[in-house]
PDB file of C-alpha atoms and ligand atoms in Angstrom:
ATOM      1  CA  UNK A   1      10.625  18.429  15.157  1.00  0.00           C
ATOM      2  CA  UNK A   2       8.671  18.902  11.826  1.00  0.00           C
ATOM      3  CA  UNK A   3      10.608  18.406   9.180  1.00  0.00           C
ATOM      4  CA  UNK A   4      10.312  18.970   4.907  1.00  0.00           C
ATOM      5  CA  UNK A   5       6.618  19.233   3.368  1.00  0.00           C
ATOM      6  CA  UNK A   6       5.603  15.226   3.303  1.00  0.00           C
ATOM      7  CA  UNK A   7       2.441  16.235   1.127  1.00  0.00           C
ATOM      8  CA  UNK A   8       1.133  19.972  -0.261  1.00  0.00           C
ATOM      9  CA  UNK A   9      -1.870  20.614  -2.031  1.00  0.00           C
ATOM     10  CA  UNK A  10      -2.147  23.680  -3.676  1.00  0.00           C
ATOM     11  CA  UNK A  11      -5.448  25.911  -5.170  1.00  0.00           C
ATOM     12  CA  UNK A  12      -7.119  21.519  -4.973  1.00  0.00           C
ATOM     13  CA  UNK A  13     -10.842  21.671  -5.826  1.00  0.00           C
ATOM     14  CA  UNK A  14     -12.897  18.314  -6.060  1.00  0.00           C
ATOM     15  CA  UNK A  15     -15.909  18.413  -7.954  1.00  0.00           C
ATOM     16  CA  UNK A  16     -17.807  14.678  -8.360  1.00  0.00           C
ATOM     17  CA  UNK A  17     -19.279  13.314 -11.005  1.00  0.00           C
ATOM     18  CA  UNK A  18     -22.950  13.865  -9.436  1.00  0.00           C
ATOM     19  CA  UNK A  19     -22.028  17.590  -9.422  1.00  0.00           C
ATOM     20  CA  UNK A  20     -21.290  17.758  -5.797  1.00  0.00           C
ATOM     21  CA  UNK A  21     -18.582  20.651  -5.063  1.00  0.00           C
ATOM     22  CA  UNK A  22     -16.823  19.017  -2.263  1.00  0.00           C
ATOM     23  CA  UNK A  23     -13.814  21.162  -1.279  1.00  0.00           C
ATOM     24  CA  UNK A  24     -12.816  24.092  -3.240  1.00  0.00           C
ATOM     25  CA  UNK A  25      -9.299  26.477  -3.039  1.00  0.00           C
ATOM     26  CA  UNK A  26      -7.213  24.015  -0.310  1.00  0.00           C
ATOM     27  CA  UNK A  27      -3.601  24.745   0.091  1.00  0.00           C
ATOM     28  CA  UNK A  28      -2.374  22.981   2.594  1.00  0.00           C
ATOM     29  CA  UNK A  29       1.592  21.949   3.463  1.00  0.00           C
ATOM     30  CA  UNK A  30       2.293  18.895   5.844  1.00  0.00           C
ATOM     31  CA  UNK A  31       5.969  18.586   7.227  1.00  0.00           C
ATOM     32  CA  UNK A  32       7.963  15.292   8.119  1.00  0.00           C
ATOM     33  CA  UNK A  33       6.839  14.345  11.485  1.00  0.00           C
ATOM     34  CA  UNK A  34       3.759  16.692  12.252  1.00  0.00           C
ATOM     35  CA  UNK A  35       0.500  14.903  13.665  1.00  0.00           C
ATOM     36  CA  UNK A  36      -2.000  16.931  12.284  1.00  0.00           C
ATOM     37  CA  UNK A  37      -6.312  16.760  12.410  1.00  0.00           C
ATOM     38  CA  UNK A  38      -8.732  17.473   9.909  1.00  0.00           C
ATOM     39  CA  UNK A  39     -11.480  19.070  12.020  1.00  0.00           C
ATOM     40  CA  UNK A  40     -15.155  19.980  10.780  1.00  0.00           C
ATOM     41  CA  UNK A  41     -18.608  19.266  10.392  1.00  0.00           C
ATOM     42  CA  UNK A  42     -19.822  16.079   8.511  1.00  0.00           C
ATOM     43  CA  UNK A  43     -20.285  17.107   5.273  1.00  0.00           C
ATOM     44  CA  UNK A  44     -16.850  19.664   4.691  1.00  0.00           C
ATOM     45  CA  UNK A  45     -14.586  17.282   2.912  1.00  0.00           C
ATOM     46  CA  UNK A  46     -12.473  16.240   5.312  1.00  0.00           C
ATOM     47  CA  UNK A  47     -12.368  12.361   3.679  1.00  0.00           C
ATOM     48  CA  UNK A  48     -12.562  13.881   0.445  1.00  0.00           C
ATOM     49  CA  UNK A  49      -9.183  15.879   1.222  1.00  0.00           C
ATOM     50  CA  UNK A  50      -7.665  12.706   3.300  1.00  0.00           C
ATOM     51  CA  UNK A  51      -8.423  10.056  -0.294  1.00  0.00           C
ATOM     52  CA  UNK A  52      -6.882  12.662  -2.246  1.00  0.00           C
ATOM     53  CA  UNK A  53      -3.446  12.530  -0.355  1.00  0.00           C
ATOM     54  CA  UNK A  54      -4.048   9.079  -0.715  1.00  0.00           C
ATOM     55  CA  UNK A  55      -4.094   9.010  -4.301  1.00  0.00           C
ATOM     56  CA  UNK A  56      -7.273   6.944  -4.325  1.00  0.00           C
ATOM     57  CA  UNK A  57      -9.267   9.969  -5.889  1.00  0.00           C
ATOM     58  CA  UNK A  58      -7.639  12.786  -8.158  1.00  0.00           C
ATOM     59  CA  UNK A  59      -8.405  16.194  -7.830  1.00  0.00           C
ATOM     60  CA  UNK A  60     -10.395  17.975 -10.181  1.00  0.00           C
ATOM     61  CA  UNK A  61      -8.031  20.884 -10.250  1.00  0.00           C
ATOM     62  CA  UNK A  62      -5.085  22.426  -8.338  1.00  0.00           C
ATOM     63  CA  UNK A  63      -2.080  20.366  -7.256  1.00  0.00           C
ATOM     64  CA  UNK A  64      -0.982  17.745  -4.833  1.00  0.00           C
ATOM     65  CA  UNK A  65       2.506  16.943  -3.870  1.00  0.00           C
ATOM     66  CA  UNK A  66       4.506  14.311  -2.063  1.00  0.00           C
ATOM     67  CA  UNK A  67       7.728  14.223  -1.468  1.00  0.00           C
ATOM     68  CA  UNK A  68       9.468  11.316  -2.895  1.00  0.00           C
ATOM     69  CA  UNK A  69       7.011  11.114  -5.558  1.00  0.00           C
ATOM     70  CA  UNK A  70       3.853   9.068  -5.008  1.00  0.00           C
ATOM     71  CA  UNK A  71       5.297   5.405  -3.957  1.00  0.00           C
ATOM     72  CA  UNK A  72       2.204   3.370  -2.805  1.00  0.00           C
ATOM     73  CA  UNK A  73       4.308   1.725   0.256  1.00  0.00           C
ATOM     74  CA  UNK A  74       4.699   5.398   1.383  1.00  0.00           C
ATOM     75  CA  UNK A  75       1.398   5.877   2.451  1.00  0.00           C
ATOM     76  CA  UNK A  76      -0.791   3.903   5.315  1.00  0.00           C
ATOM     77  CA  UNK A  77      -4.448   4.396   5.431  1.00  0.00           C
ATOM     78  CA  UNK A  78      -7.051   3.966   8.278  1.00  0.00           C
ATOM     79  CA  UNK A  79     -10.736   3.527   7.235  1.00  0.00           C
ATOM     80  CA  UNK A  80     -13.591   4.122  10.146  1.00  0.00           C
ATOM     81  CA  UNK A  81     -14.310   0.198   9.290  1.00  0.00           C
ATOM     82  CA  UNK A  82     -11.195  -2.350  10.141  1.00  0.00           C
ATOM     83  CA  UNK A  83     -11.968  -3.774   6.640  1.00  0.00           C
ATOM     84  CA  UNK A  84     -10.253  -7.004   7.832  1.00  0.00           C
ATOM     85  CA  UNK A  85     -10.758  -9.961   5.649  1.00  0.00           C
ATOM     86  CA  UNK A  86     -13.162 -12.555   7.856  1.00  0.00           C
ATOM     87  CA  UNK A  87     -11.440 -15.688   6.494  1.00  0.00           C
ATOM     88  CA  UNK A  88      -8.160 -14.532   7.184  1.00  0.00           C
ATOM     89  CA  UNK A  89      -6.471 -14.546  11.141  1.00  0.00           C
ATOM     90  CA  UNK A  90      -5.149 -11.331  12.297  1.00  0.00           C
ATOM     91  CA  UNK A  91      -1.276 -12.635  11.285  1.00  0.00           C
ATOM     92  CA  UNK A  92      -2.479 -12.661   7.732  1.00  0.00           C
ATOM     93  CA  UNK A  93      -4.814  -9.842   7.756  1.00  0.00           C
ATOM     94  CA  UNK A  94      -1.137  -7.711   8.251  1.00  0.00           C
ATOM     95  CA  UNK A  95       0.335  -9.425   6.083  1.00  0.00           C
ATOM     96  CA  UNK A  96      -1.334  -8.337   2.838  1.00  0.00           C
ATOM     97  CA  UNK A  97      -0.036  -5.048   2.361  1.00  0.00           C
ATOM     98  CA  UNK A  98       3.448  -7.020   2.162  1.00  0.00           C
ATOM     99  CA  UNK A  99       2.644 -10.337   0.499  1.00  0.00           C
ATOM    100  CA  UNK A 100       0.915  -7.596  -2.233  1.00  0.00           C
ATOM    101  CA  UNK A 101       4.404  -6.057  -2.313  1.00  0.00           C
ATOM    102  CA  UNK A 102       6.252  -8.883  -3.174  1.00  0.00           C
ATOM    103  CA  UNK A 103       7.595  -9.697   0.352  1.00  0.00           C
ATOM    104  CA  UNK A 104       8.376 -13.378   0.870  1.00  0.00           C
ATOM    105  CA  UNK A 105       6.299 -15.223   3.049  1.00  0.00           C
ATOM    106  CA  UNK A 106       8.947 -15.881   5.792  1.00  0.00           C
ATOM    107  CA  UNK A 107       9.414 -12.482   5.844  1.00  0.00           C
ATOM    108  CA  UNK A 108       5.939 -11.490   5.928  1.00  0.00           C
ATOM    109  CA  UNK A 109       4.688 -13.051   8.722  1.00  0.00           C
ATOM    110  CA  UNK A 110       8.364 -12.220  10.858  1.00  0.00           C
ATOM    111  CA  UNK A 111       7.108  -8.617  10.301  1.00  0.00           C
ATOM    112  CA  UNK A 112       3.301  -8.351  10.566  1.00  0.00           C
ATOM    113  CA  UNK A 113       3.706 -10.266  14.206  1.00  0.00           C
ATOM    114  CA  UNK A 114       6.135  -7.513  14.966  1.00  0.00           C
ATOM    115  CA  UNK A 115       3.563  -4.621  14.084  1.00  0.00           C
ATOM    116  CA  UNK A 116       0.583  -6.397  15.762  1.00  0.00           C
ATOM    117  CA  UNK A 117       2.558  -6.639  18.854  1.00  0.00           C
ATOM    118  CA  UNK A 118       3.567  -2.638  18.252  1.00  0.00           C
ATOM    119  CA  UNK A 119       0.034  -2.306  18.755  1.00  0.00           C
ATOM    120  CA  UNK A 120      -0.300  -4.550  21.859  1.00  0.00           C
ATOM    121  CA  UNK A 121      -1.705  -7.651  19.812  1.00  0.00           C
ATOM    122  CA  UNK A 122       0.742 -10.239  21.049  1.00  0.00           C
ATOM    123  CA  UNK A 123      -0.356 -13.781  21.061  1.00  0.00           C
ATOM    124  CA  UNK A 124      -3.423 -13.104  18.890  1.00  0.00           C
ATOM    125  CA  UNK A 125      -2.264 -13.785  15.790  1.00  0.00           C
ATOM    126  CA  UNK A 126      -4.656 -16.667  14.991  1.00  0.00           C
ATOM    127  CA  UNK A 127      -7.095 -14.929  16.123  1.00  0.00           C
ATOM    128  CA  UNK A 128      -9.741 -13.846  13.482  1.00  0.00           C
ATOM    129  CA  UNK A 129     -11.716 -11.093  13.303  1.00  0.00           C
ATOM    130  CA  UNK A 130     -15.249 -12.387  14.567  1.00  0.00           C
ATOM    131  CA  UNK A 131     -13.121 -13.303  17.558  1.00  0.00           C
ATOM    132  CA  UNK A 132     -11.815  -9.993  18.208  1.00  0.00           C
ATOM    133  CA  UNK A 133     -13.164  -6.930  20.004  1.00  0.00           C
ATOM    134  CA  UNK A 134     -14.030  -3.625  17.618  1.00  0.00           C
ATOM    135  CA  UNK A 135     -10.936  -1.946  19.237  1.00  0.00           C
ATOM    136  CA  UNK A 136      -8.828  -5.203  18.636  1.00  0.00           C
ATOM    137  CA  UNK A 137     -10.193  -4.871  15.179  1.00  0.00           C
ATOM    138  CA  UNK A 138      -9.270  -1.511  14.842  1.00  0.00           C
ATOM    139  CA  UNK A 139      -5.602  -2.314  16.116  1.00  0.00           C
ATOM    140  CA  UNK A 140      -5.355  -4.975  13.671  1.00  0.00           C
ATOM    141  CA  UNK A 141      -6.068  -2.468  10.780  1.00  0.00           C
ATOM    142  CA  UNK A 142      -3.781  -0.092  11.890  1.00  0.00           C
ATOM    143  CA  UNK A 143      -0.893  -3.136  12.051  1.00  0.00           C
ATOM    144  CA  UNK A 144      -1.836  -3.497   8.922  1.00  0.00           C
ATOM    145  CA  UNK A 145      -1.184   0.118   7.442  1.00  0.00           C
ATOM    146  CA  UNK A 146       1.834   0.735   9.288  1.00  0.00           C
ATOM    147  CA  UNK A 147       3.711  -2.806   8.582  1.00  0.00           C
ATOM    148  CA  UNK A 148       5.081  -1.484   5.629  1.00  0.00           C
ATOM    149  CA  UNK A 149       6.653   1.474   7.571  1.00  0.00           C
ATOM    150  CA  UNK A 150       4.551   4.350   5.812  1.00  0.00           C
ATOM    151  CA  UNK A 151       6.008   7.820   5.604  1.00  0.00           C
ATOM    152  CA  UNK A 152       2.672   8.781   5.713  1.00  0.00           C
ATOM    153  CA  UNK A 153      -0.475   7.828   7.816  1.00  0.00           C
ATOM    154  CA  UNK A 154      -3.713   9.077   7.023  1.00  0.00           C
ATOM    155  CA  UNK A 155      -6.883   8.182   9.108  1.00  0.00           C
ATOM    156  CA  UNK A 156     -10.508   8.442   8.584  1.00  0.00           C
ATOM    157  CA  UNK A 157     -12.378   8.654  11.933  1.00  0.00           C
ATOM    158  CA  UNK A 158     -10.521   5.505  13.012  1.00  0.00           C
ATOM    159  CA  UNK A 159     -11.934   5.484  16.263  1.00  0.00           C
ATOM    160  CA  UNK A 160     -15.469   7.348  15.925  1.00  0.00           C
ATOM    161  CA  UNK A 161     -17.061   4.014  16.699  1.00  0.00           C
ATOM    162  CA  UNK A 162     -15.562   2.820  19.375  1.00  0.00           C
ATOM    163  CA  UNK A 163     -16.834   3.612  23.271  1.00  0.00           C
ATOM    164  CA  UNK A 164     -15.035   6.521  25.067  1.00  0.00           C
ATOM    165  CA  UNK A 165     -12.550   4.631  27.200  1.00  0.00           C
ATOM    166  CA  UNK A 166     -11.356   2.432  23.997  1.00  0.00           C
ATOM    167  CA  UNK A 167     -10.765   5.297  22.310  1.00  0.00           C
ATOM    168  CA  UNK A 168      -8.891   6.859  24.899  1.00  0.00           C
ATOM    169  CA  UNK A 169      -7.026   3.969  25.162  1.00  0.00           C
ATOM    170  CA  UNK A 170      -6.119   3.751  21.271  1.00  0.00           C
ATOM    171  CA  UNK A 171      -5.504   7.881  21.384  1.00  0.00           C
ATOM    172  CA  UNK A 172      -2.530   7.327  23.767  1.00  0.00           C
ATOM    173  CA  UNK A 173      -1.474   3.646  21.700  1.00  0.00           C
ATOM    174  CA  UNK A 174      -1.543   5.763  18.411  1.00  0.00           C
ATOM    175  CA  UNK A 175       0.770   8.842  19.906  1.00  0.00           C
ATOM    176  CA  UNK A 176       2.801   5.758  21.516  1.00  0.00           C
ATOM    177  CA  UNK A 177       3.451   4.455  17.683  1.00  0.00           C
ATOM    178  CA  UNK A 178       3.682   8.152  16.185  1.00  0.00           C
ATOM    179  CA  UNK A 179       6.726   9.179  18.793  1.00  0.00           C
ATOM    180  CA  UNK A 180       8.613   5.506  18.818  1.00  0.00           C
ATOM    181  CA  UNK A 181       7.980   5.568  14.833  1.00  0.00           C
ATOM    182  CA  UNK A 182       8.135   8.908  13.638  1.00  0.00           C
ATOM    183  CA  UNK A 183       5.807   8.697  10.537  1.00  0.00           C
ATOM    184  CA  UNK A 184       3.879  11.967   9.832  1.00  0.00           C
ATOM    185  CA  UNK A 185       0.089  11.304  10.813  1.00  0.00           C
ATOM    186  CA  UNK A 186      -2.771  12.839   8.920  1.00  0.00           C
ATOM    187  CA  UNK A 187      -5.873  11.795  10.729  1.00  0.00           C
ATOM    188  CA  UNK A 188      -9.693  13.129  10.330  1.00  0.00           C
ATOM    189  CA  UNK A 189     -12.496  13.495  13.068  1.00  0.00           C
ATOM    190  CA  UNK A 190     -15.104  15.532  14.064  1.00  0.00           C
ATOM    191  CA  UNK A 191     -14.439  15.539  18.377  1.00  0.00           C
ATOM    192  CA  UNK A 192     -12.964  18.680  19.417  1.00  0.00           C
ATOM    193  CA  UNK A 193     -11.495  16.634  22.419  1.00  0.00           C
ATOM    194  CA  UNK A 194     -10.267  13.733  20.357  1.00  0.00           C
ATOM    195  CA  UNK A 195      -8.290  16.446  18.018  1.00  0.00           C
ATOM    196  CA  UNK A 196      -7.287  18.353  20.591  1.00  0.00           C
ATOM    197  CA  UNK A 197      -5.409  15.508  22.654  1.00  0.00           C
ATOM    198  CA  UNK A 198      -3.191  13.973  19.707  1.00  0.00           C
ATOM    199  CA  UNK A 199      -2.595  16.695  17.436  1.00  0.00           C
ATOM    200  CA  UNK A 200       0.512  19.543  17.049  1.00  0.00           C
ATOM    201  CA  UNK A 201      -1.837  21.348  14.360  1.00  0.00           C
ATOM    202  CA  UNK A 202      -5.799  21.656  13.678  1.00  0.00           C
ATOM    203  CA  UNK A 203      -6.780  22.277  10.248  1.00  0.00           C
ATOM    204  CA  UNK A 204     -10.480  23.502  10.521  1.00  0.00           C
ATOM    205  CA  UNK A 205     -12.757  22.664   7.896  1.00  0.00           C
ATOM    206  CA  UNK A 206     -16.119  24.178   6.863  1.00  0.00           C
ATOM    207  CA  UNK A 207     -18.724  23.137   4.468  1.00  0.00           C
ATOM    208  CA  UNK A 208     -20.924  24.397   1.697  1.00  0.00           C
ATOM    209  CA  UNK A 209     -18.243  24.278  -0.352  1.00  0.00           C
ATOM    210  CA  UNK A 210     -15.711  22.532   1.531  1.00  0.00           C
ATOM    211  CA  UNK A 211     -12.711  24.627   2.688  1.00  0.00           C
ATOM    212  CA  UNK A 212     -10.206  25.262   5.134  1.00  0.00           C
ATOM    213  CA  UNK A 213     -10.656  28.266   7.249  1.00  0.00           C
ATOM    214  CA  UNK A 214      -8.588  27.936  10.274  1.00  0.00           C
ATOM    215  CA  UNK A 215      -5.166  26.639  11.225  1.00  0.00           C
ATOM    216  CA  UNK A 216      -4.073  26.138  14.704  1.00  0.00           C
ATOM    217  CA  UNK A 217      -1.745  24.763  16.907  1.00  0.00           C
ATOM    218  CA  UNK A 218      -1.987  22.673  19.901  1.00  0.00           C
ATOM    219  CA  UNK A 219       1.322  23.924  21.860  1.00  0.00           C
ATOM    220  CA  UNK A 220       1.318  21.257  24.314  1.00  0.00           C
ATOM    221  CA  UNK A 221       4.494  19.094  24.863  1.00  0.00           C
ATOM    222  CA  UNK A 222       4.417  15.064  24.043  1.00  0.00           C
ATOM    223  CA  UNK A 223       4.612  12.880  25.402  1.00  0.00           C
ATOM    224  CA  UNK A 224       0.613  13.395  26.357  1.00  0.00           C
ATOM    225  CA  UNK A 225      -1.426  11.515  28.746  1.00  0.00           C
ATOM    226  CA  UNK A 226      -4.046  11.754  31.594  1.00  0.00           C
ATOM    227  CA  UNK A 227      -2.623  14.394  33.438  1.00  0.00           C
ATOM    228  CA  UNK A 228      -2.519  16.565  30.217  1.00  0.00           C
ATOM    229  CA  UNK A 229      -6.415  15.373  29.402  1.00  0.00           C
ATOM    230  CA  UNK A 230      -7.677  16.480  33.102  1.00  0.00           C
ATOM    231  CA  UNK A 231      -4.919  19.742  32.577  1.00  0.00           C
ATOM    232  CA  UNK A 232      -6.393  23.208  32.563  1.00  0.00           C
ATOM    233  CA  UNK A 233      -4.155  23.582  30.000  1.00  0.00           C
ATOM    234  CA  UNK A 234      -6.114  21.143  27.475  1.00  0.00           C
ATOM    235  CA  UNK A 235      -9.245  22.134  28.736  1.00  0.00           C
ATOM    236  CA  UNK A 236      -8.452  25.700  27.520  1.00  0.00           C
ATOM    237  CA  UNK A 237      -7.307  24.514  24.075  1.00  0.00           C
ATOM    238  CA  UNK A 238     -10.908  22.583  23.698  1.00  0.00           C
ATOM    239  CA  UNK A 239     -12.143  25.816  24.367  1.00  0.00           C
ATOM    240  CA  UNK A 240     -10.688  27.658  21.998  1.00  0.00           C
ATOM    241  CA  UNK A 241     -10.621  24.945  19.071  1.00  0.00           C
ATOM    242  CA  UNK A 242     -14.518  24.816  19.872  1.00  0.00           C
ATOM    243  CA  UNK A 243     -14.731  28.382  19.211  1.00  0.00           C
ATOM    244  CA  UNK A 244     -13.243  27.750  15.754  1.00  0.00           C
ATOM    245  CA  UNK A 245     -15.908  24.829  15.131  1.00  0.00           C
ATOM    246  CA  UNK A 246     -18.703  27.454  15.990  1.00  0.00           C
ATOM    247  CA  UNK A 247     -17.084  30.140  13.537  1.00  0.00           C
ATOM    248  CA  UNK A 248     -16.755  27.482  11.138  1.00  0.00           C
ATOM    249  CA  UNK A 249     -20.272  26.288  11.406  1.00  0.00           C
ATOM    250  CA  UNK A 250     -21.410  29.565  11.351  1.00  0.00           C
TER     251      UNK A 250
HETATM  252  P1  LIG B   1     -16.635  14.671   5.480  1.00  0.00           P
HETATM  253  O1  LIG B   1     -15.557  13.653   5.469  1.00  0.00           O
HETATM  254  O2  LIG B   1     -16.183  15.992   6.044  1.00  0.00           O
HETATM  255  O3  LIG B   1     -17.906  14.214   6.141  1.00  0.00           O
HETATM  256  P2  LIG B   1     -16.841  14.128   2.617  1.00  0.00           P
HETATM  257  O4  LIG B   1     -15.517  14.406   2.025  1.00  0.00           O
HETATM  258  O5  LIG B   1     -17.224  12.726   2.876  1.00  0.00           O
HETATM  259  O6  LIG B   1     -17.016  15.023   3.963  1.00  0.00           O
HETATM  260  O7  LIG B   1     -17.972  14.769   1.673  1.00  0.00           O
HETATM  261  C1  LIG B   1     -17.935  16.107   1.197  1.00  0.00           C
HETATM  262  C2  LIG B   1     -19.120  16.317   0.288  1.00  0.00           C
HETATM  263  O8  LIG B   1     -18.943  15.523  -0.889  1.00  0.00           O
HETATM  264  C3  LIG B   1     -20.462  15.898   0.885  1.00  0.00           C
HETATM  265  O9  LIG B   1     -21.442  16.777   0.389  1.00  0.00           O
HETATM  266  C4  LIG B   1     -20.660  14.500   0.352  1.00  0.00           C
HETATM  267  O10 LIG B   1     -22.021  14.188   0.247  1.00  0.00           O
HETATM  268  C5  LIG B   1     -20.019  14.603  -1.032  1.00  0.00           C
HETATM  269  N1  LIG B   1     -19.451  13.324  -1.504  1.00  0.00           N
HETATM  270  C6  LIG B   1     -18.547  12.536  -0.874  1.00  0.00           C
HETATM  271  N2  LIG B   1     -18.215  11.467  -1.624  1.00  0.00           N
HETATM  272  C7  LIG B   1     -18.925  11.584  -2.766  1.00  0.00           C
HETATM  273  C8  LIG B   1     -19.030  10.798  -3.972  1.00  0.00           C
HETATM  274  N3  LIG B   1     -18.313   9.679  -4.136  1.00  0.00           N
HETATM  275  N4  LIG B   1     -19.874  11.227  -4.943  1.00  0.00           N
HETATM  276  C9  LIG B   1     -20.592  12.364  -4.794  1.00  0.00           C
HETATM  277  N5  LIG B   1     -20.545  13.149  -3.693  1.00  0.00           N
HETATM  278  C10 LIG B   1     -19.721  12.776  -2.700  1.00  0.00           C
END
């Protein structure tokens, strides 16, 4: 069920610094529990949008809203990068977020092993990252943004570099987390198929200035998995979310 708005931006324009107009006019409302993409050509603002929610740029005008006010601890983020620290093992890697919050160490470590083994990372905890393959990596990051129990998780093209059956592999992990944890997931991409498979809602994006100009839904039930990716069913809903792309690229 989707719940209360978790974030709503209203009338949000970002202009940079250089000049650059990189969205203009979004108004967009999130509820409690959605899983929702940001779909579009590089180039539309989709990360622009996503750092905004995160608080890690403000907007240039218009509004943004979260419920509960802005608490950091609230909100997970993803990079397309792990960003792990090299000189750190995976157990303290998670750990940051917490140890930066105040958390004692005992604590700390009890829960970052519990969130890399939410992600399948059992037994690696020593393990550092040179040691550890990119979708290991990419697991550890996400440990890492969701040991604090975010609200909110926004992603950046988490698993654009990763090979196809990785990815696959992390898509069904991530909805795994999403339905045992219920936190709302904002996550960005440009693969029709990718959005397609995890999301309730597809907020299409176009560029030149940045905008949304679509909003679907994906009315599929959860929990997904193969037979839903080789379904006629999902095969239609590429189709018609491609179709969108085109219109938007138009
Ligand atoms: P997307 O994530 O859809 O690829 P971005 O949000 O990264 O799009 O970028 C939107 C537009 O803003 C692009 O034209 C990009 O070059 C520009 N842009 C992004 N970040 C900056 C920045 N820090 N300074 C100036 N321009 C930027």
């Amino acid at each position: 069920m989707v719940g209360q708005a978790v974030v709503a931006l209203a009338g949000v324009t970002k202009r940079y610094a250089n000049g650059t107009l990189a969205v203009r006019g979004v108004d967009l409302v999130v509820g409690q529990g959605d899983f929702v993409s940001l779909l579009g050509p590089s180039g539309c603002g989709k990360s622009t949008v996503l750092r905004m929610m995160a608080g890690l740029i403000p907007p240039s005008s218009g509004r943004i809203e979260m419920a509960g006010g802005s608490a950091t601890g609230d909100v997970g983020f993803v990079f397309q990068e792990p960003t792990l620290a090299p000189w750190s093992n995976a157990l303290r890697n998670v750990m940051l977020p917490l140890r930066l919050a105040g958390v004692a160490k005992a604590e700390a470590e009890q829960r970052a092993a519990a969130a890399l083994a939410s992600v399948g990372l059992a037994g690696f905890e020593k393990s550092y990252p040179r040691g550890l393959s990119g979708g290991m990596k990419m697991r550890v990051s996400i440990a890492r943004a969701l040991v604090t129990k975010p609200r909110l998780l926004l992603m950046d093209e988490p698993f654009a570099a990763l090979d196809e059956i990785t990815r696959h592999k992390l898509n069904n992990d991530l909805l795994t987390l999403w339905e045992a944890e219920r936190f709302t997931a904002i996550f960005v991409t440009h693969s029709v198929f990718e959005s397609v498979y995890l999301s309730r809602r597809i907020v299409v994006m176009a560029a030149r200035p940045g905008r949304v100009v679509e909003d679907l839904p994906v009315d599929a039930p959860y929990p997904r998995g193969e037979v839903f990716r080789t379904s006629a069913d999902y095969a239609a809903h590429c189709r018609d979310i491609s179709a969108a792309l085109t219109r938007a690229m138009e």
